[in-house]
Coordinates of C-alpha atoms in Angstrom, one line a residue:
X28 CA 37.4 15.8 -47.9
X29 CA 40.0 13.2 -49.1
X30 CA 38.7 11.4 -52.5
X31 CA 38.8 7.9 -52.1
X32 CA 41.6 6.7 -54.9
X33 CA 41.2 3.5 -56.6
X34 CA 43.8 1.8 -59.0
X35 CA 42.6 -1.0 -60.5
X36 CA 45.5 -3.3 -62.2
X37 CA 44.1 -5.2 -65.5
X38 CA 41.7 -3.3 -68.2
X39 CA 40.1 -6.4 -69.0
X40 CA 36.3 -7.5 -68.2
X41 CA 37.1 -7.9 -64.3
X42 CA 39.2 -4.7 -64.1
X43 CA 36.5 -2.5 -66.3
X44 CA 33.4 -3.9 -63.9
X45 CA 35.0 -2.9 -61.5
X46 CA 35.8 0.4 -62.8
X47 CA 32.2 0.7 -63.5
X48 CA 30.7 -1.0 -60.2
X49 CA 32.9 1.4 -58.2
X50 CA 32.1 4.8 -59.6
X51 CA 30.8 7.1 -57.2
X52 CA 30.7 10.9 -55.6
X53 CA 34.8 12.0 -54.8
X54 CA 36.2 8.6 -56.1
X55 CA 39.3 8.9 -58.1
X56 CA 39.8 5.4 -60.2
X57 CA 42.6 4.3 -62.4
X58 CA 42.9 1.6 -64.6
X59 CA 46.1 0.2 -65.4
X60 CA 46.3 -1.6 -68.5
X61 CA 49.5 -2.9 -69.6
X62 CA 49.2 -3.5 -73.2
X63 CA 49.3 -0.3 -75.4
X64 CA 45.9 -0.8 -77.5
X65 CA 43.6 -2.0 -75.0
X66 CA 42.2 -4.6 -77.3
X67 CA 40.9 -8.0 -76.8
X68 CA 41.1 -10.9 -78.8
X69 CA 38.7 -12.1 -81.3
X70 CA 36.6 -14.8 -79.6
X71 CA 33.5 -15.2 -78.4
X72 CA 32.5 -14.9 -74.6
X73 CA 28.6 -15.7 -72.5
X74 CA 27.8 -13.8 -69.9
X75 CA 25.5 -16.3 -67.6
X76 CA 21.6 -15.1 -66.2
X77 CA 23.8 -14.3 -62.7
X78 CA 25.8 -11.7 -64.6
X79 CA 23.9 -10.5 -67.5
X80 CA 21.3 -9.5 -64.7
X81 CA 24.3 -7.6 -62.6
X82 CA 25.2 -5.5 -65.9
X83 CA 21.8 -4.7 -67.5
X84 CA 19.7 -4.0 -64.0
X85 CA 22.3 -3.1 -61.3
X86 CA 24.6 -0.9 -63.5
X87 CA 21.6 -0.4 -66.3
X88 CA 23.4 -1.2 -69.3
X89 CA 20.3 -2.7 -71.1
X90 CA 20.6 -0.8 -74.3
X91 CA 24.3 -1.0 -74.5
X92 CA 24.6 -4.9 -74.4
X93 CA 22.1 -4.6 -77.2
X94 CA 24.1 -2.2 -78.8
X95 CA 27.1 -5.0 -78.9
X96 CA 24.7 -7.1 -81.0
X97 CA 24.6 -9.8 -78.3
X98 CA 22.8 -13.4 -79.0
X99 CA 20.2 -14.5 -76.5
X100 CA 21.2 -18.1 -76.3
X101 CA 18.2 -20.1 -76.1
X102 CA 19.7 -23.8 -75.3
X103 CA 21.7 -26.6 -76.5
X104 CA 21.5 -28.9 -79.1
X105 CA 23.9 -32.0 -79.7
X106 CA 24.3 -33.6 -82.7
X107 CA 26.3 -37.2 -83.9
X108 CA 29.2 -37.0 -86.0
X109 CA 26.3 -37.8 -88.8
X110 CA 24.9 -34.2 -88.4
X111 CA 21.6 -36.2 -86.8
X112 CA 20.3 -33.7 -83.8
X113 CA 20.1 -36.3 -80.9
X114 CA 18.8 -33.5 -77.9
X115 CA 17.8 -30.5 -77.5
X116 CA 17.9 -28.9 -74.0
X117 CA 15.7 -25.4 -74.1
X118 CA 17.2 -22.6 -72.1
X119 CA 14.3 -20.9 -70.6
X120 CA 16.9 -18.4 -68.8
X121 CA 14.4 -15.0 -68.6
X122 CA 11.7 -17.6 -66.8
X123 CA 13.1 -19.2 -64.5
X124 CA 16.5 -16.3 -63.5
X125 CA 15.1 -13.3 -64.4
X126 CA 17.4 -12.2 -67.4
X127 CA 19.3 -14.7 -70.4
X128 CA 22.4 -16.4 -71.3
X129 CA 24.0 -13.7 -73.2
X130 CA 27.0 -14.7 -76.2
X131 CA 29.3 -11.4 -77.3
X132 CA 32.0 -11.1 -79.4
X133 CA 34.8 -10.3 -76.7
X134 CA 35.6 -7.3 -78.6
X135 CA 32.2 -5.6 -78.5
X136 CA 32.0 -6.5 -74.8
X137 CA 34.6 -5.1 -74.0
X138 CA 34.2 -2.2 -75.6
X139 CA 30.9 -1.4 -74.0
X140 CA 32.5 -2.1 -70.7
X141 CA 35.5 0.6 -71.7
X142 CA 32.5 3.0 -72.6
X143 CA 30.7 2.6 -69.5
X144 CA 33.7 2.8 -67.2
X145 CA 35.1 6.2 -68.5
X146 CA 31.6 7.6 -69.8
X147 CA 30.8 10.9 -67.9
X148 CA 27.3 10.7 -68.6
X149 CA 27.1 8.0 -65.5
X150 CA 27.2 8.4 -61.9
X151 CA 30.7 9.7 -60.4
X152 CA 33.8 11.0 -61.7
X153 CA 35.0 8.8 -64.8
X154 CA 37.3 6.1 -64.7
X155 CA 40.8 7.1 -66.4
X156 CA 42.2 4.1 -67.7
X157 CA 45.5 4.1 -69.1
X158 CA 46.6 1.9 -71.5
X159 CA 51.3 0.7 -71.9
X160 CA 50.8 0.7 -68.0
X161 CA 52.6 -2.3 -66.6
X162 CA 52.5 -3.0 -62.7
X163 CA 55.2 -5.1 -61.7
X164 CA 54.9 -4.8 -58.2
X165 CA 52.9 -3.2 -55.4
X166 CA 53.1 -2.4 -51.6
X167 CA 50.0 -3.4 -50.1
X168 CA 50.1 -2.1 -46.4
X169 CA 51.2 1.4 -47.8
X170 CA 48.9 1.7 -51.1
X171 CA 51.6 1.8 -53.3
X172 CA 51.6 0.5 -57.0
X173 CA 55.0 0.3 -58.8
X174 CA 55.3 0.7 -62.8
X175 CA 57.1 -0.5 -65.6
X176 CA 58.7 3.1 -66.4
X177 CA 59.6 3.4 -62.8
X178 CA 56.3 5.6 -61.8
X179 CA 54.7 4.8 -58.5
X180 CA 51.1 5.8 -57.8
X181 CA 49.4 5.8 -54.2
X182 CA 45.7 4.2 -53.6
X183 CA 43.7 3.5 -50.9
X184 CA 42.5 0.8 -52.4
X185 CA 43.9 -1.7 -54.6
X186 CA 41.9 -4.3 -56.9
X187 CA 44.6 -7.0 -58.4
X188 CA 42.7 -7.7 -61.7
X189 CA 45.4 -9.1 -63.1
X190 CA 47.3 -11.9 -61.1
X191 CA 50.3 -12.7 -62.7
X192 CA 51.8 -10.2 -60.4
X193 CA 49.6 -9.1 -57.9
X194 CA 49.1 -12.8 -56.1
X195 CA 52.6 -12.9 -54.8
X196 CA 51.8 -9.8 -52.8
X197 CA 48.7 -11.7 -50.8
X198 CA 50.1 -15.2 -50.5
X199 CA 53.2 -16.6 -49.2
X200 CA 53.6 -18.7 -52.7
X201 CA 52.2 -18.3 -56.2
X202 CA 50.4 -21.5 -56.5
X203 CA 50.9 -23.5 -59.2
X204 CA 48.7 -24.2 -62.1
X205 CA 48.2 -27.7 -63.2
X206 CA 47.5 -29.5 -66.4
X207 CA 44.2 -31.1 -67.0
X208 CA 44.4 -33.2 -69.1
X209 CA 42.8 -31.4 -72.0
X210 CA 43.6 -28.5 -74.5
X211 CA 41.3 -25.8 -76.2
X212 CA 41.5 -25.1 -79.8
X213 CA 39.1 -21.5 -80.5
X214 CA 38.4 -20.4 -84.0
X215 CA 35.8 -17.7 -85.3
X216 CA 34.6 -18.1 -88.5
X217 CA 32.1 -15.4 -90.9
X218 CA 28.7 -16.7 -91.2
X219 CA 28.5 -15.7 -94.9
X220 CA 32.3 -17.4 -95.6
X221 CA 30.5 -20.9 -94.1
X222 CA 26.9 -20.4 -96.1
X223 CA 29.3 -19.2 -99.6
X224 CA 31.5 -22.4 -99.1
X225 CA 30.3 -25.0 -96.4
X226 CA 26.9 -25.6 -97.3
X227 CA 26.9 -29.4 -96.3
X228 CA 27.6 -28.1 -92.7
X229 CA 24.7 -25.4 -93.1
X230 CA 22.6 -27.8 -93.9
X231 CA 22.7 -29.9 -90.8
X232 CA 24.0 -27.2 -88.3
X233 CA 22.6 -23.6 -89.5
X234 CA 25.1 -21.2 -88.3
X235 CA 22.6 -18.8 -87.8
X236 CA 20.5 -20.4 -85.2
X237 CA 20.5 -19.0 -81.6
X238 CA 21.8 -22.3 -80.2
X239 CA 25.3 -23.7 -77.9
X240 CA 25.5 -27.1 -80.3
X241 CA 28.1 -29.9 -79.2
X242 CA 29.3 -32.6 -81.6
X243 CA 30.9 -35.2 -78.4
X244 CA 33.2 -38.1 -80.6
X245 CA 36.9 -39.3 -80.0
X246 CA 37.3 -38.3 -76.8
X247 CA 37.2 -34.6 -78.3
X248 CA 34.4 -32.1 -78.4
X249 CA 32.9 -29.5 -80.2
X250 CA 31.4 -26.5 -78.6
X251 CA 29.8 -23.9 -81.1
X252 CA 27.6 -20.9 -81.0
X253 CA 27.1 -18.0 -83.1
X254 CA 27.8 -14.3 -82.5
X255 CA 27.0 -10.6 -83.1
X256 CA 23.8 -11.7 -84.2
X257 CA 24.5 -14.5 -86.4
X258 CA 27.3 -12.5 -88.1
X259 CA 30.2 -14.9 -86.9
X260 CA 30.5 -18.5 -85.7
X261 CA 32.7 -19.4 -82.8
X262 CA 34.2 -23.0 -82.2
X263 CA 35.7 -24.4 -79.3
X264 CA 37.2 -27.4 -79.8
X265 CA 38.5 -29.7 -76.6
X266 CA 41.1 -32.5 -77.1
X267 CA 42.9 -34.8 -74.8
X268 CA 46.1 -33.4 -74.6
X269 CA 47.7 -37.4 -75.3
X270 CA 46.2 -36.4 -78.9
X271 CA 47.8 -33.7 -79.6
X272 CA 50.1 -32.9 -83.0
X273 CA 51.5 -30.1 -81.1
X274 CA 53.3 -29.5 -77.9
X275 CA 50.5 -28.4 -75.9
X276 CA 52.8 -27.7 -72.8
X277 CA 54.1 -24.6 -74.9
X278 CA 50.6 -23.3 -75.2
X279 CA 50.1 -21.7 -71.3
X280 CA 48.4 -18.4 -72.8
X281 CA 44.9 -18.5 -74.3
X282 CA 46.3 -16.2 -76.9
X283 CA 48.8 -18.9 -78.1
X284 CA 48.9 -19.4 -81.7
X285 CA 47.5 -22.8 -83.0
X286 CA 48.7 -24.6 -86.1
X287 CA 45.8 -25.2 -88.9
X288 CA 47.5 -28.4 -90.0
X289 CA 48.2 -30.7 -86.8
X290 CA 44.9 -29.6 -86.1
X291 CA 43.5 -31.2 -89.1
X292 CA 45.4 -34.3 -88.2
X293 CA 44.2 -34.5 -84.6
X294 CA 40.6 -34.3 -85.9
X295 CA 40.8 -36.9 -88.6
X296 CA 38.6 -39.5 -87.8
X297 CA 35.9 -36.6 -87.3
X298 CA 34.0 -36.6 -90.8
X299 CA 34.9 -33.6 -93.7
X300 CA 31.5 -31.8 -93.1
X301 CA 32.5 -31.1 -89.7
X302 CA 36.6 -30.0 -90.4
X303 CA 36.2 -28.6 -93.6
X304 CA 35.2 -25.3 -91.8
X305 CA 38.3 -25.0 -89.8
X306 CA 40.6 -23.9 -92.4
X307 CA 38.0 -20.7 -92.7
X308 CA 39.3 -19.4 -89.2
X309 CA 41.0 -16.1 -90.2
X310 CA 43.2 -16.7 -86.7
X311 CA 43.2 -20.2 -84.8
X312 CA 44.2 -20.1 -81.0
X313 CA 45.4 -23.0 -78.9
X314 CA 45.5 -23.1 -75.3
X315 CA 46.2 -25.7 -72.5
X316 CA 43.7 -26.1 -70.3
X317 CA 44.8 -25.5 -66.2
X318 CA 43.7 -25.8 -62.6
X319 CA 43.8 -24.3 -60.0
X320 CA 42.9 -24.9 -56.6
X321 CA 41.0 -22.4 -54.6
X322 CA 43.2 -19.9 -53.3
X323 CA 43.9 -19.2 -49.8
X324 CA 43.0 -15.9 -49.2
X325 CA 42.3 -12.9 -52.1
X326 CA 43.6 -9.7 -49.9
X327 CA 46.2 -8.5 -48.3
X328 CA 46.3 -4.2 -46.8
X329 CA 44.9 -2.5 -49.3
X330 CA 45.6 -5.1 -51.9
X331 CA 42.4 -7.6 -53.1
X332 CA 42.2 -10.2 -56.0
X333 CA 39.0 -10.2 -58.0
X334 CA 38.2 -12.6 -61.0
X335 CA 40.9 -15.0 -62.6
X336 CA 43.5 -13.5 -60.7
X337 CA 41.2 -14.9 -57.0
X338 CA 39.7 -18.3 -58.8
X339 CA 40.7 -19.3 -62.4
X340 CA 38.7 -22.1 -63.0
X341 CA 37.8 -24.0 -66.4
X342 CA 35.6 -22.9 -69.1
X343 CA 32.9 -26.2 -68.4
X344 CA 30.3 -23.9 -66.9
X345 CA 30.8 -20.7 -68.8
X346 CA 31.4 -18.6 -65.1
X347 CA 34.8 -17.5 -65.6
X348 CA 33.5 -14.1 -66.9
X349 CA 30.7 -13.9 -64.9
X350 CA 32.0 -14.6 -61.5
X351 CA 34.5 -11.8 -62.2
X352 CA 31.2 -9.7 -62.8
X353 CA 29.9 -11.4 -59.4
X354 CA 33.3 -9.5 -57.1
X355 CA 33.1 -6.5 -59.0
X356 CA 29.4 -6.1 -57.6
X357 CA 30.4 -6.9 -54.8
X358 CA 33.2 -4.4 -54.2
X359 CA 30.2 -1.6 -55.4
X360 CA 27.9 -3.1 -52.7
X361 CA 30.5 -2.9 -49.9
X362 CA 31.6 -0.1 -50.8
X363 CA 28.7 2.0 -51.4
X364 CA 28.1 5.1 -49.1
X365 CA 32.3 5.9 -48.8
X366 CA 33.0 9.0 -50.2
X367 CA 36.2 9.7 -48.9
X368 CA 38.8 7.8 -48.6
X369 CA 38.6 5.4 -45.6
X370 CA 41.0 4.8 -42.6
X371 CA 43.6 1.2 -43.5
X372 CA 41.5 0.0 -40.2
X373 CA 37.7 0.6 -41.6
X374 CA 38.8 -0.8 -45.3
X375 CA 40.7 -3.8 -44.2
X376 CA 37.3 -4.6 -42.3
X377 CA 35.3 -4.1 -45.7
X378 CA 37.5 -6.4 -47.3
X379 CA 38.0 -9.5 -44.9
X380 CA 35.6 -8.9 -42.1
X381 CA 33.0 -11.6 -41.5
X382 CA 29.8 -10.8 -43.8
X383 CA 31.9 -8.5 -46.0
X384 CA 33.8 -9.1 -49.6
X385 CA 35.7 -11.9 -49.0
X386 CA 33.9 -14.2 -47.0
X387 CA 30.8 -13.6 -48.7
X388 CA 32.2 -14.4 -52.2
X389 CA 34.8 -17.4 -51.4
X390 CA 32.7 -20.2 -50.5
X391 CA 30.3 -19.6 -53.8
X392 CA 33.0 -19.1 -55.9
X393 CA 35.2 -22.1 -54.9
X394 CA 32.4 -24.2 -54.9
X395 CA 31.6 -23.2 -59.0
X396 CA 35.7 -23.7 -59.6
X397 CA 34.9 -27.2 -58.1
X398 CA 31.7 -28.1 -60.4
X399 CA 33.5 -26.9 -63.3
X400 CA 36.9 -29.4 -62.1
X401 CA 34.3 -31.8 -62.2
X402 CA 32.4 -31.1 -65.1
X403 CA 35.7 -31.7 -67.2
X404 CA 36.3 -35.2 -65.9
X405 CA 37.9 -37.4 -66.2
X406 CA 40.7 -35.1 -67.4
X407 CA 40.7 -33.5 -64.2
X408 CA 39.8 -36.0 -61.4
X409 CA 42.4 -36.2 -59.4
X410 CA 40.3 -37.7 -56.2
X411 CA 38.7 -34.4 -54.9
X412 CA 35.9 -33.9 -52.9
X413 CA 32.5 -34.6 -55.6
X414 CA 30.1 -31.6 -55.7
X415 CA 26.8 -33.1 -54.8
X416 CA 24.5 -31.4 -57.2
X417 CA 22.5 -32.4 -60.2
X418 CA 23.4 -30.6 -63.0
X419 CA 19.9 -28.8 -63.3
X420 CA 20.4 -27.8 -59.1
X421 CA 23.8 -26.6 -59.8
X422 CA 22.5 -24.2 -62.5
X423 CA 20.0 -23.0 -60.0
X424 CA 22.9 -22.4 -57.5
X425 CA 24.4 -20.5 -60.1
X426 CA 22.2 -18.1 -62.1
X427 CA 19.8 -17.7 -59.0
X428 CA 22.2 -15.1 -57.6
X429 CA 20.6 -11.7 -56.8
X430 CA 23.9 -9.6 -55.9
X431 CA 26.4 -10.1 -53.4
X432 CA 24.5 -8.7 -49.9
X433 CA 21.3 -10.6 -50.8
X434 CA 23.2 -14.1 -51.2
X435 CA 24.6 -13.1 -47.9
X436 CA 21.4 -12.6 -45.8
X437 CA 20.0 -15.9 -47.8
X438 CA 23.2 -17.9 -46.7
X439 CA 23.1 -16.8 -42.8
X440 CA 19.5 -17.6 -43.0
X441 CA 19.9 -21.2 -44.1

């Protein structure tokens, strides 16, 4: 019997979920990662109800999320540029969705995801991932991906994890990401390094507290929240790109370097309690915020797209990370029962036949790349179609989720 071979191109939180969702009796997987440490960046990332229920029920990696030191966010709080708390919205996530906002350090996320994915105490043959493994290309009728160093490995299945280069193989044009508007500066700061020497800011914001706070003034805004359990402090910090001190057209990656000082000056009408803290950010990143429009079509052969790579949207909702989550279920679901590899006829049908991958994850998806266009306006209104949800209904629509099949038997039956 034929093992069904999977090469999954990106070892990042879509690519290792998908690892992990797709691990089964005579499945070979491979992850291709292409930088040569597999690490990620210090930063801090939520996983929403809809996924943290996915990871810690469906794949049972209760204890290991604990083990990451995640916070349990339990709402948001917004304050004045006087440090006055002005609302307080309670998260009551477990209650009303069945599992909580979770906030990780990337890092430790990650890692647990690594673990899981090439652990052979869990179901199936391990997942090998291999790190200095760059695709730069792929055939995706034949099952063919091509490598940096020349190497060329055959799948019967391909999951594009990484987009950069895989989108050209599905669609007749790489689309083309557009500016918003707006830029992100991200800093992560030690809890003790803002109690030792920030104390004014302690006082009004503690640094400790289990809370998303927002400070909203100048047309910028602060987005903060702690992490592994109170031991660092992670800022977001949105600005107009019209007030930049820096070129924010040169910042495309969300890696990019950020510089302390034009910072400082783009903040300066914000009070010293409040930027006094940034200069404690052992590494400041600057990105410029883009969109995208919904993609036509995520597959091609053998060949599908699954997280950023099928629907980058902005970070106003939080979903990026968990609607990558969301496909990799979804490929598990499909998928589940084939244990050898299957005919190009019977997988294309998985992937793009109706009530299968792709049609039951593009109209949910598109429509949360929408709310979260809409979310950042006006930066981003640019005359499209209005989402017509409440805020409160649209987090129903999106933490509700119970797994890919289910949402498809609820939407035929409505």
């Amino acid at each position: 019997m034929s093992p069904f071979r999977i090469v999954i191109a990106g070892g990042g939180i879509a690519g290792l979920t998908a690892a992990i969702a797709l691990r089964g009796p005579n499945r070979h997987i491979t992850v291709l990662e292409q930088s040569s440490l597999n690490k990620e960046i210090g930063a801090l990332v939520s996983l929403q109800p809809n996924a943290s229920k996915i990871i810690q029920s469906s794949w049972g990696l209760k204890n290991e999320l604990h083990g990451a030191r995640e916070m349990v966010d339990e709402g948001f709080r917004i304050y004045n540029t006087d440090g006055k708390l002005v609302n307080t919205i309670p998260l009551l996530a477990r209650t009303i969705y069945g599992s909580e906002r979770l906030l990780f350090h990337r890092r430790d996320l990650h890692d647990v995801l690594k673990e899981a994915a090439v652990s052979p105490n869990r179901k199936g043959e391990p997942a090998v991932l291999r790190v200095a493994s760059r695709v730069v290309g792929c055939d995706a009728v034949a099952g063919i991906v091509a490598l940096e160093d020349g190497e060329r490995i055959e799948a019967d299945l391909i999951i594009g994890a990484d987009g950069i280069v895989l989108r050209k193989h599905v669609l007749d044009s790489e689309p083309c990401a557009m500016p918003t508007g707006h830029s992100a500066y991200r800093l992560m700061i030690p809890t003790k390094i803002l109690e030792e020497k920030e104390p004014e800011f302690c006082a009004k914001i503690n640094p400790r507290d289990p809370f998303t706070s927002m400070i909203v003034a100048h047309d910028c805004r602060l987005v903060m929240g702690p992490g592994r359990q109170g031991e660092v402090y992670g800022i977001v910090a949105l600005v107009p790109d019209d007030q930049m001190n820096e070129d924010p057209h040169a910042k495309h990656s969300w890696v990019s370097k950020g510089d302390l000082e034009k910072m400082l000056k783009t903040f300066a009408d914000f009070p010293t309690w409040v930027t006094e803290i940034f200069k404690h950010s052992p590494d400041l990143g600057l990105w410029q915020l883009r969109d995208l429009d919904p993609l036509t079509n995520w597959h091609h052969g053998r060949l599908i797209l699954i997280g950023d790579a099928a629907h980058a949207m902005l970070p106003t909702q939080g979903q990026g990370a968990s609607q990558a989550i969301e496909d990799s279920e979804a490929l598990g679901a499909f998928f589940e029962g084939v244990t050898e590899a299957p005919s190009f006829h019977a997988l294309t049908e998985t992937l793009e036949k109706e009530q299968n991958i792709f049609q039951t994850r593009y109209a949910r998806v598109s429509l949360i790349q929408a709310y979260s266009r809409q979310a950042a306006k006006p930066a981003t209104d640019k005359g499209a179609k209005l989402v017509k949800m409440k805020p409160d209904e649209f987090m129903d629509y999106n933490c509700k989720y119970s797994g890919a099949k289910q949402w498809r038997l609820e939407q035929l039956a409505n």
